[in-house]
Each structure stands twice: as structure tokens, then as C-alpha cells.
């Protein structure tokens, strides 16, 4: 039986606890919502549980499709056991459609479909405001050990995108973009970590382009929880 021990780290959306197994941590999903590098703060009761369930389902889907992840198992409505790994300090962003900061930075029209899945990197550093970085910055800052690791991260990110695009298309959701994080497990293998949820993805309804993700919070559109519930409902459509 795994026991929850000391708090190791508290992030914006999750708390990470030690357990009695040194190779396993406990990730607790919080109800807090933040945007614009935590300049905008809020909370939505039940959001943590929704993200925990959504992220668990998506990590299980990815595992089934050959992507190794840190997930061990979901143990309560808002808690997961995860393999301990060393987080690579790169936020990996994959985009299928231009919106958000991409449209702002490069002037690509909001909603324009990109000719290929664009992979971008940000430095995971709140104090610096998570700046965009390129492959050479990753090496310069020793975020990875070598160029091959960068290529592996890009390959994995593209494969994850392909799996998720098909899964969500079957559920009438457009996967616009998302952010993922990787870690190195105790054998040095690069595995998917953190979460995949409406906090870290953009989903638009296939028919109406209604936003069903954290943009509802970012842009004060209301019904944040209703939107996250709808994403979960569609993920579960084939179950039961
Ligand atoms: P992006 O358009 O760069 O950011 P912004 O939220 O400033 O418009 O975000 C692209 C995708 O990555 C989007 O689905 C949100 C997600 N993301 C995060 O979850 N966390 C982050 O720190 C960043 C930069 C992006």
C-alpha cells in the first residue's frame, strides 16, 4: 500500500508528494487556475478532479499506443501515482492551428490551419516568463545532454500529436495546440510527464469552434467547468 508522505513541490496546478516508495511520487491536481504567467488567478471547484481524470485517460491512451509515460495509476478523484523522474525544463508546444501567442508573435491569422504540426520550445522558468527558445538554447543551457535527445523529444511530441488528433477528431473536437513536458526516468529514458488536460491544450468544437479549454478562463468566457466536463464526456464516449 502506497502512503502519501511529505510535500515535495507545489506548482500552479498540482502538488507533488513523496511516498513510501522512493521511485513513486503522488501528484495531486488542484482546483486553481492561472494564466499569463500567473498574473491572472482563479479557482474552479472540481477542476482538479476533471483534469486528473482527463489526463489519466489520455496518458493511458498514449501508453497503449507505445508512448512511455510517468503514469502509474489514478488512486483517487484528484490524485495519481507517478514514476519519479527528473523533469526536463522545456515546455514542448505542438500546434496544428495558429492562435494565442503564435498569432501574436508571427502575425499568422487566428484560426489558420498550419501546413504541418509546428513544435516549439519554451524554457520552463516562471521567473523569466517561460521565454521561447530554440534547439541551440536547449544545448547551451544544458536542458538536454545532446542533439539526439532534442530530436527524440520532437519525434515523441509529433507522435503524441498524431495519436491525440485521431482520438479527438472521433470525438468532434479539434486539437488546436497543446503543451507537454518530458522527464528522464531512473534509467535515463525520456518519458512523458506532467499532464495533458484542458489547462494545457486548446480544444475547439468541430462544428461550432466553441472553445472548450482554459481560454474560457483566459478570456473570461465563463462556464470553465462545464467546458472541461464536456471534454471529459467526449473522451469517455465509448466507455460503459
Ligand atoms: P501559447 O499560445 O504559446 O500561449 P498563451 O497561453 O500565452 O496564448 O500556448 C500554446 C499552447 O500551449 C496552449 O494550448 C497553452 C499551452 N501552454 C501551457 O499549457 N503552458 C504554458 O506555459 C504555455 C506557454 C503554453
Short mmCIF file of C-alpha atoms and ligand atoms in Angstrom, two decimals:
data_model
loop_
_atom_site.label_atom_id
_atom_site.label_comp_id
_atom_site.label_asym_id
_atom_site.label_seq_id
_atom_site.Cartn_x
_atom_site.Cartn_y
_atom_site.Cartn_z
CA UNK A 1 0.00 0.00 0.00
CA UNK A 2 1.45 3.36 -1.07
CA UNK A 3 1.33 6.11 1.56
CA UNK A 4 1.33 9.85 0.90
CA UNK A 5 4.33 11.49 2.60
CA UNK A 6 5.89 15.00 2.63
CA UNK A 7 5.08 17.70 0.09
CA UNK A 8 7.98 17.85 -2.36
CA UNK A 9 6.86 20.70 -4.58
CA UNK A 10 3.81 22.88 -5.18
CA UNK A 11 3.20 24.14 -8.69
CA UNK A 12 0.41 26.28 -10.13
CA UNK A 13 -1.93 23.37 -10.89
CA UNK A 14 -0.54 20.43 -8.94
CA UNK A 15 1.14 19.42 -5.70
CA UNK A 16 3.75 16.69 -5.72
CA UNK A 17 4.21 14.50 -2.65
CA UNK A 18 6.78 11.89 -1.73
CA UNK A 19 5.53 8.40 -0.96
CA UNK A 20 6.93 5.46 1.00
CA UNK A 21 8.30 4.17 -2.34
CA UNK A 22 11.33 6.24 -3.37
CA UNK A 23 10.61 5.63 -7.06
CA UNK A 24 6.98 6.76 -6.88
CA UNK A 25 5.54 10.23 -6.28
CA UNK A 26 1.95 11.30 -5.74
CA UNK A 27 0.58 14.08 -7.93
CA UNK A 28 -2.44 15.97 -6.57
CA UNK A 29 -4.41 18.05 -9.08
CA UNK A 30 -5.54 21.42 -7.67
CA UNK A 31 -8.64 23.46 -8.46
CA UNK A 32 -6.53 26.60 -9.02
CA UNK A 33 -6.37 28.18 -12.46
CA UNK A 34 -3.66 30.59 -13.56
CA UNK A 35 -2.91 32.30 -16.86
CA UNK A 36 -0.49 34.84 -18.31
CA UNK A 37 2.37 33.57 -16.15
CA UNK A 38 0.14 33.61 -13.03
CA UNK A 39 -0.85 37.29 -13.43
CA UNK A 40 -4.46 36.09 -13.63
CA UNK A 41 -5.53 33.74 -10.85
CA UNK A 42 -8.75 31.87 -10.14
CA UNK A 43 -10.20 28.66 -8.87
CA UNK A 44 -12.97 26.33 -10.04
CA UNK A 45 -14.21 23.69 -7.61
CA UNK A 46 -13.86 20.22 -9.16
CA UNK A 47 -11.43 21.33 -11.89
CA UNK A 48 -8.58 19.32 -10.34
CA UNK A 49 -10.61 16.11 -10.40
CA UNK A 50 -11.67 16.70 -14.01
CA UNK A 51 -8.08 17.28 -15.14
CA UNK A 52 -6.88 14.26 -13.17
CA UNK A 53 -9.40 12.02 -14.91
CA UNK A 54 -8.83 13.55 -18.36
CA UNK A 55 -5.04 13.35 -18.05
CA UNK A 56 -5.17 9.77 -16.77
CA UNK A 57 -7.34 8.68 -19.73
CA UNK A 58 -5.06 10.41 -22.23
CA UNK A 59 -1.87 9.00 -20.72
CA UNK A 60 -3.43 5.51 -20.79
CA UNK A 61 -4.34 6.05 -24.46
CA UNK A 62 -0.78 7.13 -25.24
CA UNK A 63 0.72 4.17 -23.32
CA UNK A 64 -1.49 1.84 -25.39
CA UNK A 65 -0.04 3.46 -28.48
CA UNK A 66 3.58 2.96 -27.46
CA UNK A 67 4.38 6.25 -25.69
CA UNK A 68 6.05 5.70 -22.33
CA UNK A 69 4.70 7.98 -19.60
CA UNK A 70 5.25 8.61 -15.91
CA UNK A 71 1.72 7.44 -15.01
CA UNK A 72 1.46 4.53 -12.58
CA UNK A 73 -2.24 4.79 -11.68
CA UNK A 74 -5.01 7.12 -10.60
CA UNK A 75 -5.76 6.47 -6.93
CA UNK A 76 -8.48 9.00 -6.05
CA UNK A 77 -10.58 11.58 -7.80
CA UNK A 78 -7.70 14.08 -7.94
CA UNK A 79 -4.57 12.02 -7.24
CA UNK A 80 -2.25 9.95 -9.40
CA UNK A 81 0.79 7.88 -8.57
CA UNK A 82 3.61 8.69 -10.97
CA UNK A 83 7.10 7.39 -11.58
CA UNK A 84 9.72 9.68 -10.14
CA UNK A 85 11.63 11.34 -12.94
CA UNK A 86 13.80 14.36 -13.47
CA UNK A 87 11.76 16.93 -15.38
CA UNK A 88 13.44 18.33 -18.50
CA UNK A 89 13.00 22.09 -18.17
CA UNK A 90 11.48 22.53 -21.63
CA UNK A 91 7.80 23.21 -22.31
CA UNK A 92 7.18 21.47 -25.60
CA UNK A 93 4.36 23.11 -27.56
CA UNK A 94 2.75 21.43 -30.56
CA UNK A 95 0.44 23.44 -32.80
CA UNK A 96 -1.94 22.39 -35.55
CA UNK A 97 -3.77 25.71 -35.85
CA UNK A 98 -2.41 29.22 -35.24
CA UNK A 99 -3.82 31.06 -32.25
CA UNK A 100 -2.67 32.60 -28.95
CA UNK A 101 0.95 33.63 -28.74
CA UNK A 102 1.83 32.25 -32.20
CA UNK A 103 -0.62 34.58 -33.91
CA UNK A 104 0.58 37.48 -31.78
CA UNK A 105 4.28 36.83 -32.38
CA UNK A 106 4.27 35.97 -36.08
CA UNK A 107 1.10 37.62 -37.34
CA UNK A 108 -0.42 34.35 -38.57
CA UNK A 109 -4.20 34.78 -38.64
CA UNK A 110 -6.02 33.35 -35.63
CA UNK A 111 -7.58 30.04 -36.69
CA UNK A 112 -5.33 29.45 -39.70
CA UNK A 113 -4.56 25.74 -40.17
CA UNK A 114 -0.79 25.21 -40.21
CA UNK A 115 0.69 23.22 -43.14
CA UNK A 116 2.42 20.88 -40.66
CA UNK A 117 2.47 20.35 -36.91
CA UNK A 118 4.75 23.03 -35.51
CA UNK A 119 6.87 22.06 -32.50
CA UNK A 120 8.15 24.91 -30.34
CA UNK A 121 10.13 25.04 -27.10
CA UNK A 122 9.83 27.35 -24.10
CA UNK A 123 12.21 27.44 -21.17
CA UNK A 124 10.34 26.21 -18.09
CA UNK A 125 11.21 29.15 -15.86
CA UNK A 126 8.43 31.26 -14.32
CA UNK A 127 10.83 33.99 -13.18
CA UNK A 128 11.87 34.54 -16.81
CA UNK A 129 8.26 34.24 -18.06
CA UNK A 130 8.87 30.93 -19.93
CA UNK A 131 10.66 32.50 -22.95
CA UNK A 132 10.69 30.81 -26.36
CA UNK A 133 13.99 29.03 -27.02
CA UNK A 134 15.45 27.05 -29.93
CA UNK A 135 17.44 23.81 -30.19
CA UNK A 136 20.75 25.58 -29.60
CA UNK A 137 19.46 27.28 -26.45
CA UNK A 138 18.49 23.82 -25.17
CA UNK A 139 22.10 22.69 -25.59
CA UNK A 140 23.57 25.97 -24.33
CA UNK A 141 21.53 25.75 -21.12
CA UNK A 142 22.22 22.00 -20.73
CA UNK A 143 18.48 21.29 -20.71
CA UNK A 144 19.28 18.10 -22.65
CA UNK A 145 22.52 16.14 -22.99
CA UNK A 146 22.84 16.22 -26.77
CA UNK A 147 21.15 16.90 -30.13
CA UNK A 148 19.77 13.36 -30.33
CA UNK A 149 17.68 14.00 -27.23
CA UNK A 150 16.19 17.09 -28.87
CA UNK A 151 15.28 15.04 -31.95
CA UNK A 152 13.77 12.33 -29.73
CA UNK A 153 11.66 14.90 -27.91
CA UNK A 154 10.41 16.34 -31.22
CA UNK A 155 9.64 12.85 -32.58
CA UNK A 156 7.72 11.90 -29.45
CA UNK A 157 5.82 15.20 -29.48
CA UNK A 158 4.78 14.64 -33.12
CA UNK A 159 3.71 11.05 -32.43
CA UNK A 160 1.66 12.18 -29.41
CA UNK A 161 0.03 14.82 -31.60
CA UNK A 162 -0.90 12.21 -34.25
CA UNK A 163 -2.45 9.89 -31.67
CA UNK A 164 -4.39 12.69 -29.98
CA UNK A 165 -5.54 14.26 -33.27
CA UNK A 166 -7.19 11.00 -34.34
CA UNK A 167 -8.68 10.37 -30.89
CA UNK A 168 -10.21 13.84 -30.60
CA UNK A 169 -11.38 14.00 -34.24
CA UNK A 170 -13.50 10.92 -33.45
CA UNK A 171 -14.99 12.98 -30.61
CA UNK A 172 -15.73 16.06 -32.70
CA UNK A 173 -13.00 18.08 -31.03
CA UNK A 174 -10.30 19.99 -32.89
CA UNK A 175 -6.94 19.76 -31.13
CA UNK A 176 -5.60 23.24 -31.82
CA UNK A 177 -2.40 23.14 -29.77
CA UNK A 178 -1.02 21.74 -26.53
CA UNK A 179 1.93 21.83 -24.15
CA UNK A 180 3.68 18.74 -22.83
CA UNK A 181 6.65 18.08 -20.60
CA UNK A 182 9.09 15.20 -20.55
CA UNK A 183 11.25 13.75 -17.82
CA UNK A 184 14.11 11.30 -17.53
CA UNK A 185 13.34 8.17 -15.52
CA UNK A 186 15.86 6.41 -13.33
CA UNK A 187 17.34 4.65 -16.37
CA UNK A 188 17.79 7.96 -18.21
CA UNK A 189 14.94 7.19 -20.60
CA UNK A 190 12.87 10.17 -21.80
CA UNK A 191 9.22 9.67 -20.83
CA UNK A 192 6.11 11.84 -20.99
CA UNK A 193 5.42 13.54 -17.64
CA UNK A 194 3.21 16.29 -16.17
CA UNK A 195 -0.36 16.32 -17.56
CA UNK A 196 -2.44 16.68 -20.72
CA UNK A 197 -5.70 18.44 -19.90
CA UNK A 198 -7.85 21.41 -20.96
CA UNK A 199 -5.44 23.52 -18.85
CA UNK A 200 -2.61 22.68 -21.23
CA UNK A 201 -4.43 22.09 -24.54
CA UNK A 202 -6.75 24.06 -26.76
CA UNK A 203 -9.86 22.22 -27.92
CA UNK A 204 -12.42 23.74 -30.29
CA UNK A 205 -15.74 22.10 -31.06
CA UNK A 206 -15.62 20.65 -34.59
CA UNK A 207 -18.92 22.14 -35.69
CA UNK A 208 -19.05 25.49 -33.87
CA UNK A 209 -15.38 26.21 -32.98
CA UNK A 210 -16.59 26.85 -29.43
CA UNK A 211 -13.58 26.93 -27.10
CA UNK A 212 -13.62 24.06 -24.59
CA UNK A 213 -10.39 24.72 -22.70
CA UNK A 214 -8.54 27.18 -20.47
CA UNK A 215 -9.13 30.01 -22.96
CA UNK A 216 -12.57 30.19 -21.30
CA UNK A 217 -10.70 31.33 -18.18
CA UNK A 218 -8.01 33.37 -20.02
CA UNK A 219 -10.65 35.28 -22.00
CA UNK A 220 -13.37 35.45 -19.29
CA UNK A 221 -15.80 33.43 -21.41
CA UNK A 222 -17.36 31.75 -18.35
CA UNK A 223 -18.52 28.12 -17.95
CA UNK A 224 -14.95 26.85 -17.47
CA UNK A 225 -16.03 23.74 -15.59
CA UNK A 226 -18.88 22.99 -18.00
CA UNK A 227 -16.36 23.04 -20.86
CA UNK A 228 -13.92 20.71 -19.07
CA UNK A 229 -16.84 18.37 -18.24
CA UNK A 230 -17.78 18.32 -21.91
CA UNK A 231 -14.21 17.37 -22.89
CA UNK A 232 -14.30 14.52 -20.36
CA UNK A 233 -17.74 13.39 -21.56
CA UNK A 234 -16.43 13.14 -25.11
CA UNK A 235 -13.27 11.30 -24.01
CA UNK A 236 -15.46 8.74 -22.24
CA UNK A 237 -17.92 8.40 -25.12
CA UNK A 238 -17.08 4.73 -25.86
CA UNK A 239 -16.93 3.62 -22.22
CA UNK A 240 -19.76 1.90 -20.35
P1 LIG B 1 0.54 29.77 -26.36
O1 LIG B 1 -0.37 30.22 -27.45
O2 LIG B 1 2.00 29.85 -26.63
O3 LIG B 1 0.32 30.56 -25.03
P2 LIG B 1 -0.72 31.59 -24.50
O4 LIG B 1 -1.44 30.80 -23.45
O5 LIG B 1 0.17 32.64 -23.94
O6 LIG B 1 -1.58 32.05 -25.64
O7 LIG B 1 0.15 28.29 -25.90
C1 LIG B 1 0.14 27.19 -26.76
C2 LIG B 1 -0.46 26.01 -26.06
O8 LIG B 1 0.36 25.55 -25.02
C3 LIG B 1 -1.80 26.29 -25.40
O9 LIG B 1 -2.63 25.14 -25.53
C4 LIG B 1 -1.49 26.52 -23.96
C5 LIG B 1 -0.28 25.67 -23.75
N1 LIG B 1 0.67 26.24 -22.80
C6 LIG B 1 0.63 25.84 -21.47
O10 LIG B 1 -0.17 24.99 -21.07
N2 LIG B 1 1.52 26.39 -20.59
C7 LIG B 1 2.44 27.30 -20.97
O11 LIG B 1 3.23 27.76 -20.11
C8 LIG B 1 2.48 27.71 -22.33
C9 LIG B 1 3.47 28.73 -22.81
C10 LIG B 1 1.59 27.15 -23.21
#
